[in-house]
Amino acid sequence: MRGRCKQSPLNKKGYFYLLLMVVLCVMLVNCAGEDQPQAEGEKSELIQPAKWWEKLPRPIYATLEPVETSQKWFEVYRLIDNTYAIYEPYQFEEALSYLLVGSERAIVIDTGTGIGDLKQVVSELTDLPISVVNTHTHWDHIGNDYQFEEIACYNNADCIRRLQAGVGNAALQSSITGESLWKPLPEGFDPTTWSIPPMEPTHLLEDGALINLGDRTLEVIYTPGHSPGSICLLDRKNRILFTGDTFFPGPLYAHTEGVNIDHYMASIERLKSRLHEYDYLCAGHNDPWVKSSVIPRVADAFEEIMAGKGQYQEGDGIRRYYFEGFDILIRADMIKR
Ligand SMILES: [Zn+2]
């Protein structure tokens, strides 16, 4: 082996450049990782089915109370008093943000893709000061953060780094081209200059922290797994849980870079152990009002997958497992045998 080393064409400088290239490649892979917009053509049918919008509207919306605003990019629904779901049905993510109005202040939980004018929507619903709380900092949850002065996220390095990095125009293009979009972009939106600007969090949240809005309080529940800094927010008084991407009724993203399956499963178990404290889930995508009884079934689903059971389709090493009311996307190599 030593002899072979001597014959290597690389001198010390060569090794340095090789090492540098490896480091750069690793950085590139990480940057293109979890929940970043994907280039057109890379989207698997398993992840984004063709003509996904033909299944809309989702049945739940006919049961909710619509609220008119001037911003037609969004559909707004009143879930309970002083609690609004702000939905983006025309873009594949079907992002959901929430406005919670208390007696003293209001918060927006996540700010969607950034395509529409979210600040205008919420300012038509409350006069109180509004700050942002991010369930995590993937691009489709922080798109309009920049419109607000106060931004909170979990005190986690990955979470903070994503917020500080923002997302450039080129990386966002696949989110508004091809079949990612099925209605025109809002008036005044310029796809050639659109970006998510780098931002600094103004507040860092810890597990168990209480966010006081006056007559209602939200508890931060740290639920890593989908991302290292994911949280859920419990409105105990109103018995609702804001889940971000930890749960939504669609294909849960457990396949992307940054996912930790053990942490994800432990977080779902944690939510299950607190099931007596909430009746409904307000999810980060698709459907803003889901019965909490789904949570134990998500726990069971992960267990089934890890035990080598469950129905799935596979493509490019990614499996989509099918369950009632949700699916799970996971890489085949993440499954313990
Ligand atoms: Zn996410």
mmCIF file of C-alpha atoms and ligand atoms in Angstrom:
data_model
loop_
_atom_site.group_PDB
_atom_site.id
_atom_site.type_symbol
_atom_site.label_atom_id
_atom_site.label_comp_id
_atom_site.label_asym_id
_atom_site.label_seq_id
_atom_site.Cartn_x
_atom_site.Cartn_y
_atom_site.Cartn_z
ATOM 1 C CA MET A 1 0.000 0.000 0.000
ATOM 2 C CA ARG A 2 2.832 2.360 0.852
ATOM 3 C CA GLY A 3 4.420 1.716 -2.550
ATOM 4 C CA ARG A 4 1.179 2.660 -4.266
ATOM 5 C CA CYS A 5 1.052 5.898 -2.347
ATOM 6 C CA LYS A 6 4.463 6.820 -3.640
ATOM 7 C CA GLN A 7 3.264 6.337 -7.200
ATOM 8 C CA SER A 8 0.257 8.595 -6.703
ATOM 9 C CA PRO A 9 0.198 11.452 -9.212
ATOM 10 C CA LEU A 10 -0.962 13.814 -6.481
ATOM 11 C CA ASN A 11 1.602 15.870 -4.623
ATOM 12 C CA LYS A 12 0.779 17.740 -1.384
ATOM 13 C CA LYS A 13 -0.781 20.616 -3.311
ATOM 14 C CA GLY A 14 -2.816 18.130 -5.339
ATOM 15 C CA TYR A 15 -4.194 16.529 -2.186
ATOM 16 C CA PHE A 16 -5.101 19.960 -0.839
ATOM 17 C CA TYR A 17 -7.132 20.779 -3.955
ATOM 18 C CA LEU A 18 -8.726 17.319 -3.930
ATOM 19 C CA LEU A 19 -9.738 17.806 -0.295
ATOM 20 C CA LEU A 20 -11.068 21.275 -1.099
ATOM 21 C CA MET A 21 -13.169 19.851 -3.931
ATOM 22 C CA VAL A 22 -14.577 17.129 -1.678
ATOM 23 C CA VAL A 23 -15.489 19.728 0.970
ATOM 24 C CA LEU A 24 -17.113 21.946 -1.673
ATOM 25 C CA CYS A 25 -19.083 18.999 -3.067
ATOM 26 C CA VAL A 26 -20.342 18.088 0.416
ATOM 27 C CA MET A 27 -21.349 21.712 1.005
ATOM 28 C CA LEU A 28 -23.148 21.796 -2.340
ATOM 29 C CA VAL A 29 -25.078 18.611 -1.560
ATOM 30 C CA ASN A 30 -26.068 19.993 1.840
ATOM 31 C CA CYS A 31 -27.175 23.305 0.356
ATOM 32 C CA ALA A 32 -29.322 21.548 -2.232
ATOM 33 C CA GLY A 33 -30.792 19.411 0.518
ATOM 34 C CA GLU A 34 -33.943 19.346 2.565
ATOM 35 C CA ASP A 35 -37.041 20.972 1.209
ATOM 36 C CA GLN A 36 -35.145 23.262 -1.117
ATOM 37 C CA PRO A 37 -36.963 23.847 -4.365
ATOM 38 C CA GLN A 38 -35.966 21.224 -6.912
ATOM 39 C CA ALA A 39 -35.020 21.827 -10.530
ATOM 40 C CA GLU A 40 -37.786 21.065 -13.007
ATOM 41 C CA GLY A 41 -37.637 17.493 -14.238
ATOM 42 C CA GLU A 42 -36.141 16.218 -10.977
ATOM 43 C CA LYS A 43 -39.513 16.031 -9.292
ATOM 44 C CA SER A 44 -40.571 12.457 -9.020
ATOM 45 C CA GLU A 45 -44.183 11.550 -9.708
ATOM 46 C CA LEU A 46 -44.104 10.000 -6.230
ATOM 47 C CA ILE A 47 -43.470 13.433 -4.743
ATOM 48 C CA GLN A 48 -45.439 15.670 -7.106
ATOM 49 C CA PRO A 49 -48.158 13.746 -8.958
ATOM 50 C CA ALA A 50 -49.081 15.118 -12.414
ATOM 51 C CA LYS A 51 -52.043 17.513 -12.335
ATOM 52 C CA TRP A 52 -52.073 17.395 -8.525
ATOM 53 C CA TRP A 53 -54.611 20.248 -8.492
ATOM 54 C CA GLU A 54 -57.365 18.077 -9.961
ATOM 55 C CA LYS A 55 -57.943 16.760 -6.428
ATOM 56 C CA LEU A 56 -58.730 20.262 -5.183
ATOM 57 C CA PRO A 57 -60.623 21.659 -3.427
ATOM 58 C CA ARG A 58 -59.954 19.369 -0.515
ATOM 59 C CA PRO A 59 -63.254 18.428 1.178
ATOM 60 C CA ILE A 60 -62.441 20.125 4.504
ATOM 61 C CA TYR A 61 -62.641 23.607 2.961
ATOM 62 C CA ALA A 62 -66.386 23.319 2.262
ATOM 63 C CA THR A 63 -66.901 22.964 6.029
ATOM 64 C CA LEU A 64 -64.856 26.045 7.002
ATOM 65 C CA GLU A 65 -65.948 29.698 7.147
ATOM 66 C CA PRO A 66 -64.336 31.681 4.302
ATOM 67 C CA VAL A 67 -63.149 35.256 4.940
ATOM 68 C CA GLU A 68 -62.800 37.761 2.094
ATOM 69 C CA THR A 69 -59.609 39.790 1.754
ATOM 70 C CA SER A 70 -58.182 41.909 -1.048
ATOM 71 C CA GLN A 71 -55.456 39.331 -1.805
ATOM 72 C CA LYS A 72 -56.803 36.695 -4.174
ATOM 73 C CA TRP A 73 -53.611 34.597 -4.157
ATOM 74 C CA PHE A 74 -54.741 33.396 -0.724
ATOM 75 C CA GLU A 75 -57.870 31.758 0.562
ATOM 76 C CA VAL A 76 -58.581 32.707 4.166
ATOM 77 C CA TYR A 77 -60.740 30.732 6.595
ATOM 78 C CA ARG A 78 -61.814 31.454 10.167
ATOM 79 C CA LEU A 79 -61.169 28.243 12.129
ATOM 80 C CA ILE A 80 -62.343 29.457 15.542
ATOM 81 C CA ASP A 81 -62.615 32.967 17.023
ATOM 82 C CA ASN A 82 -59.490 35.032 16.292
ATOM 83 C CA THR A 83 -57.786 32.159 14.483
ATOM 84 C CA TYR A 84 -57.384 32.169 10.711
ATOM 85 C CA ALA A 85 -55.910 29.744 8.197
ATOM 86 C CA ILE A 86 -54.240 31.486 5.241
ATOM 87 C CA TYR A 87 -53.980 29.030 2.362
ATOM 88 C CA GLU A 88 -52.086 29.127 -0.964
ATOM 89 C CA PRO A 89 -54.004 26.626 -3.135
ATOM 90 C CA TYR A 90 -52.505 27.573 -6.514
ATOM 91 C CA GLN A 91 -48.944 26.460 -5.878
ATOM 92 C CA PHE A 92 -47.934 22.833 -5.341
ATOM 93 C CA GLU A 93 -46.850 23.284 -1.719
ATOM 94 C CA GLU A 94 -50.402 24.295 -0.749
ATOM 95 C CA ALA A 95 -48.729 26.210 2.050
ATOM 96 C CA LEU A 96 -50.705 27.154 5.135
ATOM 97 C CA SER A 97 -49.961 30.035 7.466
ATOM 98 C CA TYR A 98 -52.032 30.952 10.510
ATOM 99 C CA LEU A 99 -52.966 34.247 12.116
ATOM 100 C CA LEU A 100 -53.682 34.050 15.841
ATOM 101 C CA VAL A 101 -55.095 37.183 17.428
ATOM 102 C CA GLY A 102 -54.893 37.633 21.184
ATOM 103 C CA SER A 103 -56.122 40.478 23.379
ATOM 104 C CA GLU A 104 -52.749 42.265 23.252
ATOM 105 C CA ARG A 105 -50.878 41.039 20.214
ATOM 106 C CA ALA A 106 -51.057 38.699 17.270
ATOM 107 C CA ILE A 107 -48.738 36.182 15.688
ATOM 108 C CA VAL A 108 -48.425 34.618 12.269
ATOM 109 C CA ILE A 109 -47.335 31.003 12.390
ATOM 110 C CA ASP A 110 -45.201 30.562 9.241
ATOM 111 C CA THR A 111 -45.432 32.895 6.277
ATOM 112 C CA GLY A 112 -45.796 30.610 3.246
ATOM 113 C CA THR A 113 -44.033 30.769 -0.096
ATOM 114 C CA GLY A 114 -43.644 34.539 -0.314
ATOM 115 C CA ILE A 115 -45.536 34.734 -3.621
ATOM 116 C CA GLY A 116 -48.506 36.719 -2.284
ATOM 117 C CA ASP A 117 -48.691 39.761 0.000
ATOM 118 C CA LEU A 118 -49.281 38.090 3.374
ATOM 119 C CA LYS A 119 -48.745 41.290 5.365
ATOM 120 C CA GLN A 120 -51.653 42.895 3.520
ATOM 121 C CA VAL A 121 -53.899 39.920 4.353
ATOM 122 C CA VAL A 122 -53.148 39.925 8.069
ATOM 123 C CA SER A 123 -53.376 43.707 8.333
ATOM 124 C CA GLU A 124 -56.959 43.410 7.035
ATOM 125 C CA LEU A 125 -57.744 40.972 9.862
ATOM 126 C CA THR A 126 -56.217 42.713 12.901
ATOM 127 C CA ASP A 127 -54.850 46.102 13.990
ATOM 128 C CA LEU A 128 -52.665 44.582 16.720
ATOM 129 C CA PRO A 129 -48.883 44.336 16.397
ATOM 130 C CA ILE A 130 -48.003 41.096 14.598
ATOM 131 C CA SER A 131 -44.859 39.020 14.901
ATOM 132 C CA VAL A 132 -43.822 35.816 13.129
ATOM 133 C CA VAL A 133 -43.219 32.425 14.717
ATOM 134 C CA ASN A 134 -41.699 29.853 12.350
ATOM 135 C CA THR A 135 -42.412 26.159 12.953
ATOM 136 C CA HIS A 136 -39.141 25.632 11.052
ATOM 137 C CA THR A 137 -37.247 27.545 8.393
ATOM 138 C CA HIS A 138 -37.684 25.611 5.153
ATOM 139 C CA TRP A 139 -38.273 28.041 2.287
ATOM 140 C CA ASP A 140 -42.011 27.455 1.958
ATOM 141 C CA HIS A 141 -42.555 28.518 5.586
ATOM 142 C CA ILE A 142 -40.477 31.711 5.638
ATOM 143 C CA GLY A 143 -41.317 33.289 2.274
ATOM 144 C CA ASN A 144 -42.922 36.409 3.749
ATOM 145 C CA ASP A 145 -40.967 36.628 7.012
ATOM 146 C CA TYR A 146 -39.153 39.672 5.639
ATOM 147 C CA GLN A 147 -42.405 41.683 5.757
ATOM 148 C CA PHE A 148 -42.385 41.569 9.578
ATOM 149 C CA GLU A 149 -40.065 43.124 12.147
ATOM 150 C CA GLU A 150 -40.127 40.347 14.725
ATOM 151 C CA ILE A 151 -39.253 36.791 13.712
ATOM 152 C CA ALA A 152 -38.957 33.867 16.108
ATOM 153 C CA CYS A 153 -37.624 30.397 15.394
ATOM 154 C CA TYR A 154 -36.265 27.545 17.475
ATOM 155 C CA ASN A 155 -32.826 28.045 18.987
ATOM 156 C CA ASN A 156 -31.125 25.593 16.654
ATOM 157 C CA ALA A 157 -28.110 26.227 14.421
ATOM 158 C CA ASP A 158 -29.650 24.694 11.286
ATOM 159 C CA CYS A 159 -32.868 26.646 11.786
ATOM 160 C CA ILE A 160 -31.031 29.944 12.200
ATOM 161 C CA ARG A 161 -28.646 29.255 9.305
ATOM 162 C CA ARG A 162 -31.492 28.687 6.834
ATOM 163 C CA LEU A 163 -33.171 31.920 7.871
ATOM 164 C CA GLN A 164 -29.907 33.814 7.550
ATOM 165 C CA ALA A 165 -29.170 32.271 4.144
ATOM 166 C CA GLY A 166 -32.466 33.100 2.426
ATOM 167 C CA VAL A 167 -33.123 31.590 -1.004
ATOM 168 C CA GLY A 168 -31.969 33.081 -4.306
ATOM 169 C CA ASN A 169 -34.067 33.665 -7.411
ATOM 170 C CA ALA A 170 -32.640 30.768 -9.445
ATOM 171 C CA ALA A 171 -33.350 28.176 -6.747
ATOM 172 C CA LEU A 172 -36.972 29.297 -6.510
ATOM 173 C CA GLN A 173 -37.803 29.084 -10.216
ATOM 174 C CA SER A 174 -38.903 25.443 -10.143
ATOM 175 C CA SER A 175 -41.592 26.411 -7.636
ATOM 176 C CA ILE A 176 -43.365 28.647 -10.116
ATOM 177 C CA THR A 177 -42.795 26.841 -13.408
ATOM 178 C CA GLY A 178 -44.195 23.711 -15.048
ATOM 179 C CA GLU A 179 -46.843 21.932 -13.035
ATOM 180 C CA SER A 180 -45.886 23.617 -9.760
ATOM 181 C CA LEU A 181 -48.424 26.295 -10.517
ATOM 182 C CA TRP A 182 -51.956 26.018 -11.922
ATOM 183 C CA LYS A 183 -53.221 29.610 -11.666
ATOM 184 C CA PRO A 184 -51.605 32.903 -12.687
ATOM 185 C CA LEU A 185 -49.174 34.523 -10.277
ATOM 186 C CA PRO A 186 -50.582 37.538 -8.420
ATOM 187 C CA GLU A 187 -50.475 40.971 -10.030
ATOM 188 C CA GLY A 188 -47.294 42.828 -9.174
ATOM 189 C CA PHE A 189 -45.300 39.659 -8.515
ATOM 190 C CA ASP A 190 -42.074 39.607 -10.551
ATOM 191 C CA PRO A 191 -40.712 36.076 -11.036
ATOM 192 C CA THR A 192 -37.418 37.458 -12.377
ATOM 193 C CA THR A 193 -36.530 39.252 -9.146
ATOM 194 C CA TRP A 194 -38.325 37.066 -6.602
ATOM 195 C CA SER A 195 -36.153 35.817 -3.767
ATOM 196 C CA ILE A 196 -36.416 35.091 -0.073
ATOM 197 C CA PRO A 197 -34.100 37.622 1.540
ATOM 198 C CA PRO A 198 -31.662 36.634 4.280
ATOM 199 C CA MET A 199 -33.132 37.381 7.695
ATOM 200 C CA GLU A 200 -32.038 37.398 11.313
ATOM 201 C CA PRO A 201 -34.295 35.886 13.954
ATOM 202 C CA THR A 202 -35.193 38.468 16.596
ATOM 203 C CA HIS A 203 -36.291 35.830 19.143
ATOM 204 C CA LEU A 204 -34.943 32.328 19.730
ATOM 205 C CA LEU A 205 -37.344 29.834 21.242
ATOM 206 C CA GLU A 206 -36.639 26.989 23.661
ATOM 207 C CA ASP A 207 -38.644 23.864 24.401
ATOM 208 C CA GLY A 208 -41.480 24.679 26.816
ATOM 209 C CA ALA A 209 -41.352 28.436 26.153
ATOM 210 C CA LEU A 210 -44.685 30.248 26.407
ATOM 211 C CA ILE A 211 -45.718 32.839 23.834
ATOM 212 C CA ASN A 212 -48.188 35.202 25.464
ATOM 213 C CA LEU A 213 -50.750 36.979 23.272
ATOM 214 C CA GLY A 214 -52.739 38.377 26.219
ATOM 215 C CA ASP A 215 -55.753 36.138 26.658
ATOM 216 C CA ARG A 216 -54.158 33.134 24.970
ATOM 217 C CA THR A 217 -50.786 31.478 25.322
ATOM 218 C CA LEU A 218 -48.903 29.134 23.032
ATOM 219 C CA GLU A 219 -46.472 26.532 24.291
ATOM 220 C CA VAL A 220 -43.428 25.615 22.215
ATOM 221 C CA ILE A 221 -43.012 21.858 21.872
ATOM 222 C CA TYR A 222 -39.685 20.897 20.333
ATOM 223 C CA THR A 223 -40.311 18.200 17.723
ATOM 224 C CA PRO A 224 -37.125 17.609 15.687
ATOM 225 C CA GLY A 225 -37.090 15.035 12.904
ATOM 226 C CA HIS A 226 -38.514 16.609 9.755
ATOM 227 C CA SER A 227 -35.840 19.234 10.365
ATOM 228 C CA PRO A 228 -33.427 19.698 13.281
ATOM 229 C CA GLY A 229 -35.248 22.823 14.481
ATOM 230 C CA SER A 230 -38.897 21.854 13.980
ATOM 231 C CA ILE A 231 -41.418 22.852 16.636
ATOM 232 C CA CYS A 232 -45.130 22.477 17.230
ATOM 233 C CA LEU A 233 -47.159 25.131 19.014
ATOM 234 C CA LEU A 234 -49.897 24.187 21.470
ATOM 235 C CA ASP A 235 -52.845 26.509 22.083
ATOM 236 C CA ARG A 236 -53.998 24.663 25.177
ATOM 237 C CA LYS A 237 -56.988 26.908 25.864
ATOM 238 C CA ASN A 238 -58.441 26.261 22.424
ATOM 239 C CA ARG A 239 -57.145 22.672 22.288
ATOM 240 C CA ILE A 240 -55.391 23.045 18.933
ATOM 241 C CA LEU A 241 -51.872 22.089 17.901
ATOM 242 C CA PHE A 242 -49.974 23.833 15.096
ATOM 243 C CA THR A 243 -47.797 21.141 13.589
ATOM 244 C CA GLY A 244 -45.809 22.757 10.747
ATOM 245 C CA ASP A 245 -44.382 19.894 8.674
ATOM 246 C CA THR A 246 -44.162 17.436 11.564
ATOM 247 C CA PHE A 247 -47.637 16.411 10.491
ATOM 248 C CA PHE A 248 -49.807 17.401 7.542
ATOM 249 C CA PRO A 249 -52.331 15.275 5.642
ATOM 250 C CA GLY A 250 -50.182 14.552 2.612
ATOM 251 C CA PRO A 251 -46.902 12.805 1.998
ATOM 252 C CA LEU A 252 -44.817 13.567 5.094
ATOM 253 C CA TYR A 253 -41.293 14.478 4.027
ATOM 254 C CA ALA A 254 -39.113 11.987 5.867
ATOM 255 C CA HIS A 255 -36.852 11.364 2.858
ATOM 256 C CA THR A 256 -34.887 14.594 2.500
ATOM 257 C CA GLU A 257 -31.474 15.668 3.697
ATOM 258 C CA GLY A 258 -31.686 16.910 7.270
ATOM 259 C CA VAL A 259 -34.343 14.396 8.314
ATOM 260 C CA ASN A 260 -33.575 12.279 11.362
ATOM 261 C CA ILE A 261 -35.979 9.340 11.479
ATOM 262 C CA ASP A 262 -35.249 8.425 15.107
ATOM 263 C CA HIS A 263 -35.908 12.013 16.160
ATOM 264 C CA TYR A 264 -39.029 12.168 13.968
ATOM 265 C CA MET A 265 -40.459 9.016 15.553
ATOM 266 C CA ALA A 266 -39.617 10.244 19.056
ATOM 267 C CA SER A 267 -41.329 13.568 18.314
ATOM 268 C CA ILE A 268 -44.501 11.851 17.107
ATOM 269 C CA GLU A 269 -44.433 9.740 20.300
ATOM 270 C CA ARG A 270 -44.092 12.936 22.292
ATOM 271 C CA LEU A 271 -47.133 14.452 20.572
ATOM 272 C CA LYS A 272 -48.998 11.195 21.183
ATOM 273 C CA SER A 273 -48.220 11.399 24.909
ATOM 274 C CA ARG A 274 -49.913 14.824 24.982
ATOM 275 C CA LEU A 275 -52.947 13.860 22.912
ATOM 276 C CA HIS A 276 -55.272 14.648 25.833
ATOM 277 C CA GLU A 277 -54.358 18.347 25.465
ATOM 278 C CA TYR A 278 -55.584 18.976 21.894
ATOM 279 C CA ASP A 279 -58.427 17.962 19.580
ATOM 280 C CA TYR A 280 -57.361 19.407 16.227
ATOM 281 C CA LEU A 281 -54.173 19.857 14.247
ATOM 282 C CA CYS A 282 -53.480 22.957 12.158
ATOM 283 C CA ALA A 283 -50.964 21.618 9.652
ATOM 284 C CA GLY A 284 -48.341 23.356 7.530
ATOM 285 C CA HIS A 285 -49.749 22.152 4.206
ATOM 286 C CA ASN A 286 -52.942 21.060 2.509
ATOM 287 C CA ASP A 287 -55.503 20.955 5.299
ATOM 288 C CA PRO A 288 -55.831 23.317 8.266
ATOM 289 C CA TRP A 289 -58.200 21.299 10.441
ATOM 290 C CA VAL A 290 -57.345 17.664 11.076
ATOM 291 C CA LYS A 291 -58.615 15.521 13.955
ATOM 292 C CA SER A 292 -55.810 14.843 16.422
ATOM 293 C CA SER A 293 -56.668 11.119 16.494
ATOM 294 C CA VAL A 294 -54.404 10.740 13.444
ATOM 295 C CA ILE A 295 -51.261 11.183 15.594
ATOM 296 C CA PRO A 296 -51.205 7.667 17.125
ATOM 297 C CA ARG A 297 -51.711 6.291 13.620
ATOM 298 C CA VAL A 298 -48.660 8.218 12.403
ATOM 299 C CA ALA A 299 -46.666 6.652 15.243
ATOM 300 C CA ASP A 300 -47.919 3.208 14.195
ATOM 301 C CA ALA A 301 -47.145 3.949 10.537
ATOM 302 C CA PHE A 302 -43.485 4.719 11.246
ATOM 303 C CA GLU A 303 -43.230 1.560 13.359
ATOM 304 C CA GLU A 304 -44.739 -0.497 10.525
ATOM 305 C CA ILE A 305 -42.321 0.935 7.973
ATOM 306 C CA MET A 306 -39.339 0.252 10.213
ATOM 307 C CA ALA A 307 -40.591 -3.315 10.721
ATOM 308 C CA GLY A 308 -40.514 -3.819 6.940
ATOM 309 C CA LYS A 309 -44.292 -3.711 6.556
ATOM 310 C CA GLY A 310 -46.663 -1.326 4.771
ATOM 311 C CA GLN A 311 -47.775 -0.662 1.192
ATOM 312 C CA TYR A 312 -45.478 1.505 -0.893
ATOM 313 C CA GLN A 313 -44.323 2.509 -4.348
ATOM 314 C CA GLU A 314 -40.634 3.086 -4.989
ATOM 315 C CA GLY A 315 -38.678 5.219 -7.448
ATOM 316 C CA ASP A 316 -35.069 6.424 -7.372
ATOM 317 C CA GLY A 317 -34.556 4.890 -3.928
ATOM 318 C CA ILE A 318 -37.489 6.819 -2.441
ATOM 319 C CA ARG A 319 -40.557 5.036 -1.171
ATOM 320 C CA ARG A 320 -44.026 6.498 -0.742
ATOM 321 C CA TYR A 321 -45.932 4.550 1.884
ATOM 322 C CA TYR A 322 -49.711 4.869 1.848
ATOM 323 C CA PHE A 323 -51.837 5.216 4.957
ATOM 324 C CA GLU A 324 -55.342 6.483 5.577
ATOM 325 C CA GLY A 325 -55.276 10.286 5.606
ATOM 326 C CA PHE A 326 -51.520 10.689 5.087
ATOM 327 C CA ASP A 327 -48.524 9.138 3.345
ATOM 328 C CA ILE A 328 -44.859 8.946 4.284
ATOM 329 C CA LEU A 329 -41.953 9.556 1.894
ATOM 330 C CA ILE A 330 -38.789 7.877 3.052
ATOM 331 C CA ARG A 331 -35.555 6.690 1.468
ATOM 332 C CA ALA A 332 -35.213 2.932 1.275
ATOM 333 C CA ASP A 333 -31.760 3.145 2.885
ATOM 334 C CA MET A 334 -33.240 4.862 5.962
ATOM 335 C CA ILE A 335 -35.288 1.811 6.862
ATOM 336 C CA LYS A 336 -33.775 -0.388 9.561
ATOM 337 C CA ARG A 337 -33.784 -4.071 8.803
HETATM 338 ZN ZN ZN B 1 -40.350 21.514 5.878
#
